[in-house]
Coordinates of C-alpha atoms and ligand atoms in Angstrom, one line a residue:
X1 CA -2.7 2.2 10.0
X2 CA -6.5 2.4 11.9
X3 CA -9.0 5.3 10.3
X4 CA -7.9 7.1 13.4
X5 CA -4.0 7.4 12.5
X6 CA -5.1 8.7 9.1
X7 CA -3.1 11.7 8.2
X8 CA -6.2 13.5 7.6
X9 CA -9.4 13.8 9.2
X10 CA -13.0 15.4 8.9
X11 CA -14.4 16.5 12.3
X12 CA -18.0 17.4 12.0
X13 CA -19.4 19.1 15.0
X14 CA -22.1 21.6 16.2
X15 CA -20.9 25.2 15.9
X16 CA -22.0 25.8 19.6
X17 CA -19.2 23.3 20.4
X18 CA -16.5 24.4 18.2
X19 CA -14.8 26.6 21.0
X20 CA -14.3 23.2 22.9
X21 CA -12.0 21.8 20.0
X22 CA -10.5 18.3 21.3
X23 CA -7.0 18.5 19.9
X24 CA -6.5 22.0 19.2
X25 CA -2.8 21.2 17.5
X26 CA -4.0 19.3 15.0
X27 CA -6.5 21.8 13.7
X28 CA -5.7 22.7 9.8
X29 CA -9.0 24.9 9.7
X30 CA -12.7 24.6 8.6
X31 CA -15.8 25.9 7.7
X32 CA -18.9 26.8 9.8
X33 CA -22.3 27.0 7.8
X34 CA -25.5 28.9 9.7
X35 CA -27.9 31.3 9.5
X36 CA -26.8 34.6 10.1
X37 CA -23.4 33.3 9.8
X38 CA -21.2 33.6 12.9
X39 CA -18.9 36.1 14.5
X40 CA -15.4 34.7 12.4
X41 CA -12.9 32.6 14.9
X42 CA -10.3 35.3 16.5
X43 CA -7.8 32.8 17.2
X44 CA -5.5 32.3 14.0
X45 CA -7.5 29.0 12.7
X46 CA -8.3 29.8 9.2
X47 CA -12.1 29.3 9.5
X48 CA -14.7 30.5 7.3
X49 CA -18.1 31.9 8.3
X50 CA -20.6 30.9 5.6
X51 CA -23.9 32.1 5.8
X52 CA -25.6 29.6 5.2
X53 CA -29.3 28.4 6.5
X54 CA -29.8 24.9 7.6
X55 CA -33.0 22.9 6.6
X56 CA -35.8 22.8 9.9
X57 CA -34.2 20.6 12.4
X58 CA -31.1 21.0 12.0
X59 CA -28.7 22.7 14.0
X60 CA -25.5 25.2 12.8
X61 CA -22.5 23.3 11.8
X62 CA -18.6 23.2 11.7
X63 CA -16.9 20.4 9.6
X64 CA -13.1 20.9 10.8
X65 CA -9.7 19.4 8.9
X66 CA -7.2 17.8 11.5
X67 CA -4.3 17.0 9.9
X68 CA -1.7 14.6 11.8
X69 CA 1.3 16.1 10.9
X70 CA 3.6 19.3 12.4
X71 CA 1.3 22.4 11.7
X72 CA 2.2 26.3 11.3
X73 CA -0.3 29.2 10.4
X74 CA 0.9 32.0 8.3
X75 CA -1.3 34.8 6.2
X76 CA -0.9 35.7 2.9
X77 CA -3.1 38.8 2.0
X78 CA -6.2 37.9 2.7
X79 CA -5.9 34.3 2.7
X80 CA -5.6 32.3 6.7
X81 CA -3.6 28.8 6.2
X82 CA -2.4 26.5 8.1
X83 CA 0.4 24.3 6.6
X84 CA 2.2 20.7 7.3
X85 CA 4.6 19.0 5.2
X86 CA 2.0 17.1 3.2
X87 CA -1.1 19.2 3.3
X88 CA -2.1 22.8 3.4
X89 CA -5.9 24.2 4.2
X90 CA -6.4 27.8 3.7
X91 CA -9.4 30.1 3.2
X92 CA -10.5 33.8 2.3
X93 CA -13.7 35.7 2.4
X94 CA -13.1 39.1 0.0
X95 CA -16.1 42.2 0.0
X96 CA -17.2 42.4 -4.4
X97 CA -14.9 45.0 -5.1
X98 CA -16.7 48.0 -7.3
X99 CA -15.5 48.2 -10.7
X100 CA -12.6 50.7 -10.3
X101 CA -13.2 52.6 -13.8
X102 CA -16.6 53.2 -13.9
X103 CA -19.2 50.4 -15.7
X104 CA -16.5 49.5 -18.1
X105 CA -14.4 46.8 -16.2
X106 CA -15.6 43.3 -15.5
X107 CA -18.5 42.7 -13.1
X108 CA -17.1 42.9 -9.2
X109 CA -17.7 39.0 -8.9
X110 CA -15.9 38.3 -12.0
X111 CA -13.0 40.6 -11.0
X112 CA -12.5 39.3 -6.9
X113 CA -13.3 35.6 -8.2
X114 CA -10.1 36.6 -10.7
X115 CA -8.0 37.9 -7.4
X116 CA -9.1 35.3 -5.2
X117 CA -7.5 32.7 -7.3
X118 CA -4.7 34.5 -8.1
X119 CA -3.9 35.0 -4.3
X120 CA -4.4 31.2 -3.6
X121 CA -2.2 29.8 -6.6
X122 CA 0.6 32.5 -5.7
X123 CA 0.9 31.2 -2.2
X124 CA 0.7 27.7 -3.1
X125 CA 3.8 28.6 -5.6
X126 CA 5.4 30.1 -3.1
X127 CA 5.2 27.2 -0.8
X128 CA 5.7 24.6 -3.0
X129 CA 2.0 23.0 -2.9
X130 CA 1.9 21.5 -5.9
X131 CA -1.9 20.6 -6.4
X132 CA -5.4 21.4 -5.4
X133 CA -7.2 18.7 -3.3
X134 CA -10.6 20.3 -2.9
X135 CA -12.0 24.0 -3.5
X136 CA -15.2 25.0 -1.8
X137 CA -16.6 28.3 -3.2
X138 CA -19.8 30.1 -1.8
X139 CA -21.3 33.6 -2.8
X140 CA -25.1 34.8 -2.4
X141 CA -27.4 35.4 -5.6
X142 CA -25.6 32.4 -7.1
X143 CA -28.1 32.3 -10.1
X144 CA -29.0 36.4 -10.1
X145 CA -28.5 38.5 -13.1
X146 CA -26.3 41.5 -13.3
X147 CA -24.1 42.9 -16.1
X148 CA -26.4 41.1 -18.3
X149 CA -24.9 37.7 -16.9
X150 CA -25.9 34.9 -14.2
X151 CA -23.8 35.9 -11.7
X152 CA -22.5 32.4 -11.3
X153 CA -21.2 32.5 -15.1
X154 CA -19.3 35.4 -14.2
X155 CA -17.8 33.8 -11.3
X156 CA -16.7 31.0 -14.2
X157 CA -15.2 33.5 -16.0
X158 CA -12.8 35.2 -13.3
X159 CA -12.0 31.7 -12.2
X160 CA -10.5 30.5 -15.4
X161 CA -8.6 33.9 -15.9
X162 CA -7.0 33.3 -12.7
X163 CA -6.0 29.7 -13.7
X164 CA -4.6 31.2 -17.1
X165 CA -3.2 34.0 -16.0
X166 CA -1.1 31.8 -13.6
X167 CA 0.0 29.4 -16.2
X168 CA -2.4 26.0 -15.3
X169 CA -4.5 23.7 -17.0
X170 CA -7.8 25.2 -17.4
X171 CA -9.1 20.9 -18.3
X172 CA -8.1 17.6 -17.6
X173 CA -5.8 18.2 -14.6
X174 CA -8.1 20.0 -12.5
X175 CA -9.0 20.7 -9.2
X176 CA -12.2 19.1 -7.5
X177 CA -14.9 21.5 -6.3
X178 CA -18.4 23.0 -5.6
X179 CA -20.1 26.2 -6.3
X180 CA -22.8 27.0 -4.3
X181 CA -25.3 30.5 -3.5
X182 CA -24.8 31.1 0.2
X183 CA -27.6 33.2 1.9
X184 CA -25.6 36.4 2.0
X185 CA -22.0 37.7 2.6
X186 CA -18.7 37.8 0.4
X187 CA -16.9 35.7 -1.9
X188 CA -15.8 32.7 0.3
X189 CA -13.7 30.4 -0.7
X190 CA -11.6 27.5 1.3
X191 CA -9.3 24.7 -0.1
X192 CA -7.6 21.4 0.7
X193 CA -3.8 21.7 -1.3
X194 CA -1.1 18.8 -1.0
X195 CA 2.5 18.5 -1.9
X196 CA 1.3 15.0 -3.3
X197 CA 0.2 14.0 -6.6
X198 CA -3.0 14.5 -7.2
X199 CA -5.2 12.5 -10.1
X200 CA -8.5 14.3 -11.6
X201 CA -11.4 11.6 -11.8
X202 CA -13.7 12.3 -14.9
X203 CA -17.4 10.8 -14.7
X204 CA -17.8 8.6 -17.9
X205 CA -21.6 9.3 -18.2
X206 CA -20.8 13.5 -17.6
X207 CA -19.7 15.8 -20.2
X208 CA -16.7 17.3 -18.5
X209 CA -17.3 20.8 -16.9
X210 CA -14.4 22.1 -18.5
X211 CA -15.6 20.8 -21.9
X212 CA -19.3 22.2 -21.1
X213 CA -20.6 23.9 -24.3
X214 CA -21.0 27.2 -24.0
X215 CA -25.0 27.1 -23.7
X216 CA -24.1 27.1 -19.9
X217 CA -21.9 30.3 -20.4
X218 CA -19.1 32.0 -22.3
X219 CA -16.4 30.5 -20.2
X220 CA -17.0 26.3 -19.2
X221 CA -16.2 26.0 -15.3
X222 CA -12.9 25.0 -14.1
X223 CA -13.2 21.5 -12.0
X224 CA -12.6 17.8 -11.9
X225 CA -15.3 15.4 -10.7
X226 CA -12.9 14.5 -8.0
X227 CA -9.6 14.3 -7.2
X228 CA -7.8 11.6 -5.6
X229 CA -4.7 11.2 -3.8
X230 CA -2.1 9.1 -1.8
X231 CA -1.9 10.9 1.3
X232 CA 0.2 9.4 4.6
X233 CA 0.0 5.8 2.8
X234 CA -3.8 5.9 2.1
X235 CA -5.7 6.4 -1.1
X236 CA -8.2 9.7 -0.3
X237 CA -11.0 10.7 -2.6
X238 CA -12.4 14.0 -2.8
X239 CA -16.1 14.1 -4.6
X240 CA -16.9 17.6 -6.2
X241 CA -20.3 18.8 -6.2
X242 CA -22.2 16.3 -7.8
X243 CA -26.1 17.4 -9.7
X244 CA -28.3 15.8 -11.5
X245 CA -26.8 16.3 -14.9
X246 CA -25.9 13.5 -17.4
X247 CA -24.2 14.4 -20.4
X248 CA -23.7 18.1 -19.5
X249 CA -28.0 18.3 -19.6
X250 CA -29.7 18.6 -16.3
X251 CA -32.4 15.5 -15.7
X252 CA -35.6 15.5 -14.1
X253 CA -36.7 19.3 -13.6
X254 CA -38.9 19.9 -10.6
X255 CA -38.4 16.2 -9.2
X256 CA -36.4 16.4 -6.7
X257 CA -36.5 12.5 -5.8
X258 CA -35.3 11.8 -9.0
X259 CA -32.4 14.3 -8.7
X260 CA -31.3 12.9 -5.7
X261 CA -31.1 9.4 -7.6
X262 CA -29.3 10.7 -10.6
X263 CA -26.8 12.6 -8.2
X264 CA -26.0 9.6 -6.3
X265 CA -25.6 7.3 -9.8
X266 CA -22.8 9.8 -10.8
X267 CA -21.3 9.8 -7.2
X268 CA -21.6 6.0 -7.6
X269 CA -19.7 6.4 -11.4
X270 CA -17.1 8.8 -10.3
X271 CA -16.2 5.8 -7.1
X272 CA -16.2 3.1 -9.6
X273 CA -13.5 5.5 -11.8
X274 CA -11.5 6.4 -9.1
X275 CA -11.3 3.1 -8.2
X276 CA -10.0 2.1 -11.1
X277 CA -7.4 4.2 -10.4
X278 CA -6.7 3.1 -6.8
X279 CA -7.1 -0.3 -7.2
X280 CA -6.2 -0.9 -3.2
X281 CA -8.7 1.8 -2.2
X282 CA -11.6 0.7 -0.4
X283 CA -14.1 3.3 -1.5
X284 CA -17.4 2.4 -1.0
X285 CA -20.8 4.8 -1.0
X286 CA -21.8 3.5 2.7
X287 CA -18.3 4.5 4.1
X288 CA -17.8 9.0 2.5
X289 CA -19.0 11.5 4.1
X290 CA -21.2 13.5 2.8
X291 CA -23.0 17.0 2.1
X292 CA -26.1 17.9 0.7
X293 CA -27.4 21.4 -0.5
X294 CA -30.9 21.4 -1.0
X295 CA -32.5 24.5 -3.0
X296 CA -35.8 24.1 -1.1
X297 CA -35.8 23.2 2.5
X298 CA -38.9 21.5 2.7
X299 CA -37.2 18.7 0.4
X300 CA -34.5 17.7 2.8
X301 CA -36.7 14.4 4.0
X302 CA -37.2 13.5 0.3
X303 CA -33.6 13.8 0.1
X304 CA -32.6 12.1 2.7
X305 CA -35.1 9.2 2.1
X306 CA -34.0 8.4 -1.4
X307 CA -29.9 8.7 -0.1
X308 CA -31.1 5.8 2.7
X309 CA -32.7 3.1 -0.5
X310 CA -29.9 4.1 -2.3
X311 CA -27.1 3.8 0.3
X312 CA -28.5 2.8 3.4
X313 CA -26.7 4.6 6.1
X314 CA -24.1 6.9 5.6
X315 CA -20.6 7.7 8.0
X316 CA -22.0 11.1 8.0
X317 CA -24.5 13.4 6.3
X318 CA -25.1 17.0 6.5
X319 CA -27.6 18.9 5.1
X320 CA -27.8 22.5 3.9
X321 CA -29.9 24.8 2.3
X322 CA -28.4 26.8 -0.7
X323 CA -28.7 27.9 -4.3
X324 CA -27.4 25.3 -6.5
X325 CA -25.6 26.6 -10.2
X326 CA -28.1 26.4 -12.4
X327 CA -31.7 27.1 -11.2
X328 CA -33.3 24.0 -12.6
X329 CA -31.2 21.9 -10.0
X330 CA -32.5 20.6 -6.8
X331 CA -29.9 19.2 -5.4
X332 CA -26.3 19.1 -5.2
X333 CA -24.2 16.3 -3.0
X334 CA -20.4 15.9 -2.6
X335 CA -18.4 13.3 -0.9
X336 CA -15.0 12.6 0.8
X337 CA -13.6 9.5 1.7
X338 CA -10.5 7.7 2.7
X339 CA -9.8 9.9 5.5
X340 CA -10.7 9.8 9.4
X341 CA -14.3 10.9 10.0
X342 CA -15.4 12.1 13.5
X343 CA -18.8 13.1 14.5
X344 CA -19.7 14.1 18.0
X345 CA -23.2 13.4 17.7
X346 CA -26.3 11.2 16.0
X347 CA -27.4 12.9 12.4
X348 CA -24.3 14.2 11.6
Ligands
LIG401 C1 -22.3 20.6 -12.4 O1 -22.0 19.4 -12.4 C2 -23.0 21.1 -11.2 O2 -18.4 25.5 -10.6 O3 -17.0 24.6 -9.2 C3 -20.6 21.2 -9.4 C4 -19.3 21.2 -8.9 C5 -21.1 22.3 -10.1 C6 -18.5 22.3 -9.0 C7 -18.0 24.6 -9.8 C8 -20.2 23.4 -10.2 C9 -19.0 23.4 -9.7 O4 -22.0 21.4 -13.3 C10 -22.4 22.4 -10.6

């Protein structure tokens, strides 16, 4: 099978072209990331609208899921999917509910991170979607206080209730994902599910999240460093947000070169795992795509200068400009490979 027959594949395009789709019926859904975010799709694509600005330069993006396979839509509350035998993408964007009884319930990001989740894991029950490829979450005021917490720890906290309350592993078997501070908006959340087995990658010189002491909040966060997966016949790899952290300690405040360098040796560890693990796999650093949230826009060349020594060129790259999870980061990067990438255009 070429890249191209792939059963899944990442289509990376400028927003102003995403009304002129190639290949509509293949179209599981995406994201779209700019600055003020953009009217939602009407058609019934589950797309998100992140508000999200881009560093100078660059211009509003989609990334879109095709997956090669018979595809239905369907709702379930406030969750848009669209569904094929092996692979399911789906996403919601929910208003911070107001504490119903006064100041004494949990803060409103704690309690719609709580129903979010819930939603998603009762229609992936209910349609037989085993596991969790990837789970991209955005919010604004990421690393804000309110209710005497980060806002980002709450978040932790009604994401693991959600995971307990509907009877899964809160470690080890975990999905992969990122949380990142979008500009402004709701709670938006998309995610990658399969009917196939999915294996969580650790990252031998990271702490696990989920084993995070609890310096970094009452409840650890709930992800893998990646997950991996046999989809269609080929081994894919999804790459959760990756920072500069080693052990569960972030390195090199205020340098964001050096950040960059310590995010790409963990990408680099967490390949080397997972390919322990798919020994047929073919993942290599020059061959994922990639994206990269930068805190401060003005650091996106030193970014991108330190991923070209380090890689050389990349499949795809794009860059964006949001709040990473703890304020001392920089820099966050994630990766995907194994699947079909499309890009329309150069510096994508
Ligand atoms: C870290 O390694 C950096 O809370 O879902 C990366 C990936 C991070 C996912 C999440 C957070 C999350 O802890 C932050």
């Amino acid at each position: 099978m070429s890249p191209a027959e792939t059963i899944l594949q990442l289509e990376r395009l400028p927003a102003s072209r995403l009304s002129s789709l190639d290949g509509r019926g293949s179209v599981l859904g995406g994201a779209c990331f700019s600055h003020p975010a953009l009217a939602p799709a009407s058609s019934d694509l589950p797309f998100l609208a992140v508000d999200m600005a881009l560093p100078p330069g660059e211009a509003a993006i989609c990334e879109v899921w095709h997956g090669h396979e018979p595809l239905q839509s369907g709702r379930h509350g406030a969750i848009r999917y669209r569904q094929g035998d092996t692979l399911l993408y789906g996403c919601l964007s929910l208003d911070e509910a107001p504490a119903e009884c006064g100041n004494d319930g949990p803060p409103p990001l704690q309690a719609t991170a709580e129903a979010a989740y819930r939603s998603i894991f009762e229609l992936l029950d209910a349609r037989g979607y085993s596991s969790i490829l990837r789970i991209w979450n955005y919010f604004p005021a990421i690393n804000r206080e309110s209710h005497g917490m980060e806002r980002y720890r709450q978040f932790n906290i009604g994401r693991q209730d959600a995971f307990l309350a509907r009877g899964r592993a809160v470690a080890d078997n975990v999905p992969a994902a990122c949380a990142l501070g979008s500009a402004a908006g709701r709670l938006d959340i998309a995610f990658l599910a399969t009917r196939a087995r999915v294996i969580s990658i650790e990252n031998p010189r990271q702490v696990s999240a989920y084993h995070y002491p609890s310096d970094y909040g009452p409840r650890s966060p709930t992800f893998a460093r990646a997950g991996l997966a046999s989809l269609g016949g080929r081994d894919m790899l999804f790459i959760s947000g990756t920072a500069s952290i080693v052990g569960h300690q972030t390195l090199h405040h205020g340098d964001v070169a050096a950040q960059t360098r310590e995010c790409l040796q963990n990408i680099a560890a967490v390949v080397a795992e997972a390919s322990r693990q798919a020994p047929r796999a073919d993942f290599r650093l020059d061959t994922l795509a990639y994206k990269v949230y930068v805190r401060h826009p003005e650091d996106v060349d030193t970014v991108r200068r330190e991923m070209a020594q380090f890689i050389g060129s990349t499949m795809s790259t794009v860059f964006l400009q949001a709040d990473v999870c703890r304020a001392d980061l920089l820099v966050e990067i994630e990766a995907s490979g194994g699947h079909a990438v499309a890009t329309c255009c150069p510096g994508i």
